[in-house]
Amino acid sequence: MAKISVDISSTENFIEENKTTQSLYPPTAQANLDEPWCHVQETMNLLILAMAQIELGLDDGDQKVASLGELFTDMASHQQQVNHYLATQNDTPKAIIDHGQQLAAKVNQGVMAFQFYDRLSQRLQHVVNGLGLTKEVLGDQDARHTRAAWQQVNQQIKNGYSLEEELALFDCILQGGTLSQALALYQQHLAKPQEDDIELF
């Protein structure tokens, strides 16, 4: 399985630089942000926006990938029939049979490649679910100030994960790990031998 190469240096540098830079908001606007009704509602609005964008992206992707999946499945079926016919003919050159078998193998690889989209879709759906739970607890004036409520949200998010690397990523972040540490840990799990890399959907 290929490793994921992620350049996070620019993101971390941006976060570090903005810790000491002057606020982008003028004093009056900054004061308004301290009012619960303002910053909580604005946060919830941005969470809903993020959820909507992801959901729309998933819907668009599902339609395209479904069409491509059906196309590749049909191609694999026709290729199998062609190869079977060629193999039953006494005058079919061996090179033609070999090319047909290679083409069938490539088409099958294409069909299998769509499984990666399933994994991406599942991951993004986890993000949507997590944002939705966060929005709900922020919208409750009592719950958003309660440690138990946030612990419950974290547990619900964790319960939605089925991949070992996702659970490791979750634990690292919730224990205060940095972005680079979490991604490095994720890549370590991906680098494990194939027999240990079992995915349950």
mmCIF file with all atom_site columns, N, CA, C and O in Angstrom, residues 1 10-11 16 19 27 46 48 52 56 66 70 75 78 80 92 104 113 117 123 134 138 154 163 183 186 188:
data_model
loop_
_atom_site.group_PDB
_atom_site.id
_atom_site.type_symbol
_atom_site.label_atom_id
_atom_site.label_alt_id
_atom_site.label_comp_id
_atom_site.label_asym_id
_atom_site.label_entity_id
_atom_site.label_seq_id
_atom_site.pdbx_PDB_ins_code
_atom_site.Cartn_x
_atom_site.Cartn_y
_atom_site.Cartn_z
_atom_site.occupancy
_atom_site.B_iso_or_equiv
_atom_site.pdbx_formal_charge
_atom_site.auth_seq_id
_atom_site.auth_comp_id
_atom_site.auth_asym_id
_atom_site.auth_atom_id
_atom_site.pdbx_PDB_model_num
ATOM 1   N N  . MET A 1 1   ? 0.851   -1.191  0.000   1.00 0.00 ? 1   MET A N  1
ATOM 2   C CA . MET A 1 1   ? 0.000   0.000   0.000   1.00 0.00 ? 1   MET A CA 1
ATOM 3   C C  . MET A 1 1   ? 0.886   1.240   0.000   1.00 0.00 ? 1   MET A C  1
ATOM 4   O O  . MET A 1 1   ? 1.824   1.349   0.783   1.00 0.00 ? 1   MET A O  1
ATOM 5   N N  . SER A 1 10  ? 3.765   24.040  6.148   1.00 0.00 ? 10  SER A N  1
ATOM 6   C CA . SER A 1 10  ? 3.213   25.369  5.940   1.00 0.00 ? 10  SER A CA 1
ATOM 7   C C  . SER A 1 10  ? 2.041   25.629  6.866   1.00 0.00 ? 10  SER A C  1
ATOM 8   O O  . SER A 1 10  ? 1.857   26.727  7.385   1.00 0.00 ? 10  SER A O  1
ATOM 9   N N  . THR A 1 11  ? 1.222   24.607  7.123   1.00 0.00 ? 11  THR A N  1
ATOM 10  C CA . THR A 1 11  ? 0.079   24.763  8.028   1.00 0.00 ? 11  THR A CA 1
ATOM 11  C C  . THR A 1 11  ? 0.539   25.040  9.448   1.00 0.00 ? 11  THR A C  1
ATOM 12  O O  . THR A 1 11  ? 0.042   25.949  10.117  1.00 0.00 ? 11  THR A O  1
ATOM 13  N N  . GLU A 1 16  ? 1.751   28.731  14.059  1.00 0.00 ? 16  GLU A N  1
ATOM 14  C CA . GLU A 1 16  ? 2.739   29.246  14.996  1.00 0.00 ? 16  GLU A CA 1
ATOM 15  C C  . GLU A 1 16  ? 2.927   30.745  14.842  1.00 0.00 ? 16  GLU A C  1
ATOM 16  O O  . GLU A 1 16  ? 3.004   31.475  15.816  1.00 0.00 ? 16  GLU A O  1
ATOM 17  N N  . LYS A 1 19  ? 0.164   32.989  16.358  1.00 0.00 ? 19  LYS A N  1
ATOM 18  C CA . LYS A 1 19  ? 0.019   33.047  17.795  1.00 0.00 ? 19  LYS A CA 1
ATOM 19  C C  . LYS A 1 19  ? 0.476   34.401  18.337  1.00 0.00 ? 19  LYS A C  1
ATOM 20  O O  . LYS A 1 19  ? 0.027   34.857  19.382  1.00 0.00 ? 19  LYS A O  1
ATOM 21  N N  . PRO A 1 27  ? -10.643 46.358  17.702  1.00 0.00 ? 27  PRO A N  1
ATOM 22  C CA . PRO A 1 27  ? -11.033 46.183  19.101  1.00 0.00 ? 27  PRO A CA 1
ATOM 23  C C  . PRO A 1 27  ? -12.527 45.981  19.305  1.00 0.00 ? 27  PRO A C  1
ATOM 24  O O  . PRO A 1 27  ? -12.938 45.140  20.084  1.00 0.00 ? 27  PRO A O  1
ATOM 25  N N  . LEU A 1 46  ? -20.491 27.905  10.794  1.00 0.00 ? 46  LEU A N  1
ATOM 26  C CA . LEU A 1 46  ? -19.355 27.423  10.008  1.00 0.00 ? 46  LEU A CA 1
ATOM 27  C C  . LEU A 1 46  ? -19.292 25.900  10.000  1.00 0.00 ? 46  LEU A C  1
ATOM 28  O O  . LEU A 1 46  ? -18.899 25.284  9.002   1.00 0.00 ? 46  LEU A O  1
ATOM 29  N N  . ILE A 1 48  ? -21.931 23.925  10.143  1.00 0.00 ? 48  ILE A N  1
ATOM 30  C CA . ILE A 1 48  ? -22.984 23.507  9.209   1.00 0.00 ? 48  ILE A CA 1
ATOM 31  C C  . ILE A 1 48  ? -22.523 23.698  7.776   1.00 0.00 ? 48  ILE A C  1
ATOM 32  O O  . ILE A 1 48  ? -22.779 22.854  6.897   1.00 0.00 ? 48  ILE A O  1
ATOM 33  N N  . ALA A 1 52  ? -22.196 20.801  5.000   1.00 0.00 ? 52  ALA A N  1
ATOM 34  C CA . ALA A 1 52  ? -22.901 20.875  3.720   1.00 0.00 ? 52  ALA A CA 1
ATOM 35  C C  . ALA A 1 52  ? -21.939 20.676  2.551   1.00 0.00 ? 52  ALA A C  1
ATOM 36  O O  . ALA A 1 52  ? -22.259 19.964  1.587   1.00 0.00 ? 52  ALA A O  1
ATOM 37  N N  . LEU A 1 56  ? -22.196 17.572  -0.061  1.00 0.00 ? 56  LEU A N  1
ATOM 38  C CA . LEU A 1 56  ? -22.357 17.821  -1.494  1.00 0.00 ? 56  LEU A CA 1
ATOM 39  C C  . LEU A 1 56  ? -21.239 17.144  -2.283  1.00 0.00 ? 56  LEU A C  1
ATOM 40  O O  . LEU A 1 56  ? -21.466 16.584  -3.360  1.00 0.00 ? 56  LEU A O  1
ATOM 41  N N  . ALA A 1 66  ? -20.161 5.759   -9.042  1.00 0.00 ? 66  ALA A N  1
ATOM 42  C CA . ALA A 1 66  ? -21.123 4.691   -9.326  1.00 0.00 ? 66  ALA A CA 1
ATOM 43  C C  . ALA A 1 66  ? -21.187 4.411   -10.827 1.00 0.00 ? 66  ALA A C  1
ATOM 44  O O  . ALA A 1 66  ? -21.211 3.251   -11.259 1.00 0.00 ? 66  ALA A O  1
ATOM 45  N N  . GLU A 1 70  ? -19.934 0.904   -12.639 1.00 0.00 ? 70  GLU A N  1
ATOM 46  C CA . GLU A 1 70  ? -20.759 0.095   -13.540 1.00 0.00 ? 70  GLU A CA 1
ATOM 47  C C  . GLU A 1 70  ? -20.068 -0.095  -14.884 1.00 0.00 ? 70  GLU A C  1
ATOM 48  O O  . GLU A 1 70  ? -20.120 -1.185  -15.479 1.00 0.00 ? 70  GLU A O  1
ATOM 49  N N  . MET A 1 75  ? -17.172 -3.679  -18.596 1.00 0.00 ? 75  MET A N  1
ATOM 50  C CA . MET A 1 75  ? -15.960 -3.945  -19.384 1.00 0.00 ? 75  MET A CA 1
ATOM 51  C C  . MET A 1 75  ? -15.336 -5.278  -18.983 1.00 0.00 ? 75  MET A C  1
ATOM 52  O O  . MET A 1 75  ? -14.899 -6.059  -19.836 1.00 0.00 ? 75  MET A O  1
ATOM 53  N N  . HIS A 1 78  ? -17.484 -8.141  -20.466 1.00 0.00 ? 78  HIS A N  1
ATOM 54  C CA . HIS A 1 78  ? -17.285 -8.308  -21.907 1.00 0.00 ? 78  HIS A CA 1
ATOM 55  C C  . HIS A 1 78  ? -15.892 -8.860  -22.212 1.00 0.00 ? 78  HIS A C  1
ATOM 56  O O  . HIS A 1 78  ? -15.721 -9.717  -23.100 1.00 0.00 ? 78  HIS A O  1
ATOM 57  N N  . GLN A 1 80  ? -14.109 -10.766 -20.341 1.00 0.00 ? 80  GLN A N  1
ATOM 58  C CA . GLN A 1 80  ? -14.079 -12.178 -19.982 1.00 0.00 ? 80  GLN A CA 1
ATOM 59  C C  . GLN A 1 80  ? -14.695 -13.034 -21.095 1.00 0.00 ? 80  GLN A C  1
ATOM 60  O O  . GLN A 1 80  ? -14.161 -14.105 -21.429 1.00 0.00 ? 80  GLN A O  1
ATOM 61  N N  . THR A 1 92  ? -6.326  -18.931 -32.807 1.00 0.00 ? 92  THR A N  1
ATOM 62  C CA . THR A 1 92  ? -6.023  -17.675 -32.113 1.00 0.00 ? 92  THR A CA 1
ATOM 63  C C  . THR A 1 92  ? -4.550  -17.641 -31.719 1.00 0.00 ? 92  THR A C  1
ATOM 64  O O  . THR A 1 92  ? -4.088  -18.537 -31.010 1.00 0.00 ? 92  THR A O  1
ATOM 65  N N  . ALA A 1 104 ? -7.676  -7.969  -19.258 1.00 0.00 ? 104 ALA A N  1
ATOM 66  C CA . ALA A 1 104 ? -8.649  -8.360  -18.236 1.00 0.00 ? 104 ALA A CA 1
ATOM 67  C C  . ALA A 1 104 ? -8.110  -8.079  -16.841 1.00 0.00 ? 104 ALA A C  1
ATOM 68  O O  . ALA A 1 104 ? -8.840  -7.616  -15.952 1.00 0.00 ? 104 ALA A O  1
ATOM 69  N N  . ALA A 1 113 ? -9.775  -0.693  -7.653  1.00 0.00 ? 113 ALA A N  1
ATOM 70  C CA . ALA A 1 113 ? -9.345  0.650   -7.253  1.00 0.00 ? 113 ALA A CA 1
ATOM 71  C C  . ALA A 1 113 ? -10.500 1.473   -6.699  1.00 0.00 ? 113 ALA A C  1
ATOM 72  O O  . ALA A 1 113 ? -10.281 2.392   -5.900  1.00 0.00 ? 113 ALA A O  1
ATOM 73  N N  . TYR A 1 117 ? -12.235 4.620   -3.034  1.00 0.00 ? 117 TYR A N  1
ATOM 74  C CA . TYR A 1 117 ? -13.238 5.674   -2.879  1.00 0.00 ? 117 TYR A CA 1
ATOM 75  C C  . TYR A 1 117 ? -14.177 5.350   -1.731  1.00 0.00 ? 117 TYR A C  1
ATOM 76  O O  . TYR A 1 117 ? -14.610 6.248   -0.993  1.00 0.00 ? 117 TYR A O  1
ATOM 77  N N  . ARG A 1 123 ? -14.452 7.886   5.454   1.00 0.00 ? 123 ARG A N  1
ATOM 78  C CA . ARG A 1 123 ? -13.696 8.817   6.283   1.00 0.00 ? 123 ARG A CA 1
ATOM 79  C C  . ARG A 1 123 ? -14.390 10.188  6.334   1.00 0.00 ? 123 ARG A C  1
ATOM 80  O O  . ARG A 1 123 ? -14.502 10.808  7.400   1.00 0.00 ? 123 ARG A O  1
ATOM 81  N N  . THR A 1 134 ? -20.532 17.888  17.310  1.00 0.00 ? 134 THR A N  1
ATOM 82  C CA . THR A 1 134 ? -19.952 19.107  17.877  1.00 0.00 ? 134 THR A CA 1
ATOM 83  C C  . THR A 1 134 ? -20.959 20.246  17.845  1.00 0.00 ? 134 THR A C  1
ATOM 84  O O  . THR A 1 134 ? -21.102 21.015  18.809  1.00 0.00 ? 134 THR A O  1
ATOM 85  N N  . LEU A 1 138 ? -22.538 22.307  21.087  1.00 0.00 ? 138 LEU A N  1
ATOM 86  C CA . LEU A 1 138 ? -22.358 23.752  21.137  1.00 0.00 ? 138 LEU A CA 1
ATOM 87  C C  . LEU A 1 138 ? -23.697 24.473  21.213  1.00 0.00 ? 138 LEU A C  1
ATOM 88  O O  . LEU A 1 138 ? -23.813 25.541  21.821  1.00 0.00 ? 138 LEU A O  1
ATOM 89  N N  . ASN A 1 154 ? -16.880 12.798  22.242  1.00 0.00 ? 154 ASN A N  1
ATOM 90  C CA . ASN A 1 154 ? -15.646 12.133  21.834  1.00 0.00 ? 154 ASN A CA 1
ATOM 91  C C  . ASN A 1 154 ? -15.842 10.622  21.727  1.00 0.00 ? 154 ASN A C  1
ATOM 92  O O  . ASN A 1 154 ? -15.341 9.978   20.787  1.00 0.00 ? 154 ASN A O  1
ATOM 93  N N  . LEU A 1 163 ? -11.459 1.413   11.537  1.00 0.00 ? 163 LEU A N  1
ATOM 94  C CA . LEU A 1 163 ? -10.092 1.165   11.098  1.00 0.00 ? 163 LEU A CA 1
ATOM 95  C C  . LEU A 1 163 ? -9.118  1.428   12.241  1.00 0.00 ? 163 LEU A C  1
ATOM 96  O O  . LEU A 1 163 ? -9.232  2.416   12.966  1.00 0.00 ? 163 LEU A O  1
ATOM 97  N N  . LEU A 1 183 ? -0.223  12.391  12.050  1.00 0.00 ? 183 LEU A N  1
ATOM 98  C CA . LEU A 1 183 ? -0.083  11.876  10.693  1.00 0.00 ? 183 LEU A CA 1
ATOM 99  C C  . LEU A 1 183 ? 1.064   10.883  10.592  1.00 0.00 ? 183 LEU A C  1
ATOM 100 O O  . LEU A 1 183 ? 0.987   9.901   9.842   1.00 0.00 ? 183 LEU A O  1
ATOM 101 N N  . TYR A 1 186 ? -0.223  7.686   11.905  1.00 0.00 ? 186 TYR A N  1
ATOM 102 C CA . TYR A 1 186 ? -1.118  7.082   10.921  1.00 0.00 ? 186 TYR A CA 1
ATOM 103 C C  . TYR A 1 186 ? -0.329  6.343   9.841   1.00 0.00 ? 186 TYR A C  1
ATOM 104 O O  . TYR A 1 186 ? -0.659  5.229   9.453   1.00 0.00 ? 186 TYR A O  1
ATOM 105 N N  . GLN A 1 188 ? 2.614   5.090   10.130  1.00 0.00 ? 188 GLN A N  1
ATOM 106 C CA . GLN A 1 188 ? 3.227   3.900   10.720  1.00 0.00 ? 188 GLN A CA 1
ATOM 107 C C  . GLN A 1 188 ? 2.253   2.725   10.672  1.00 0.00 ? 188 GLN A C  1
ATOM 108 O O  . GLN A 1 188 ? 2.643   1.588   10.391  1.00 0.00 ? 188 GLN A O  1
#
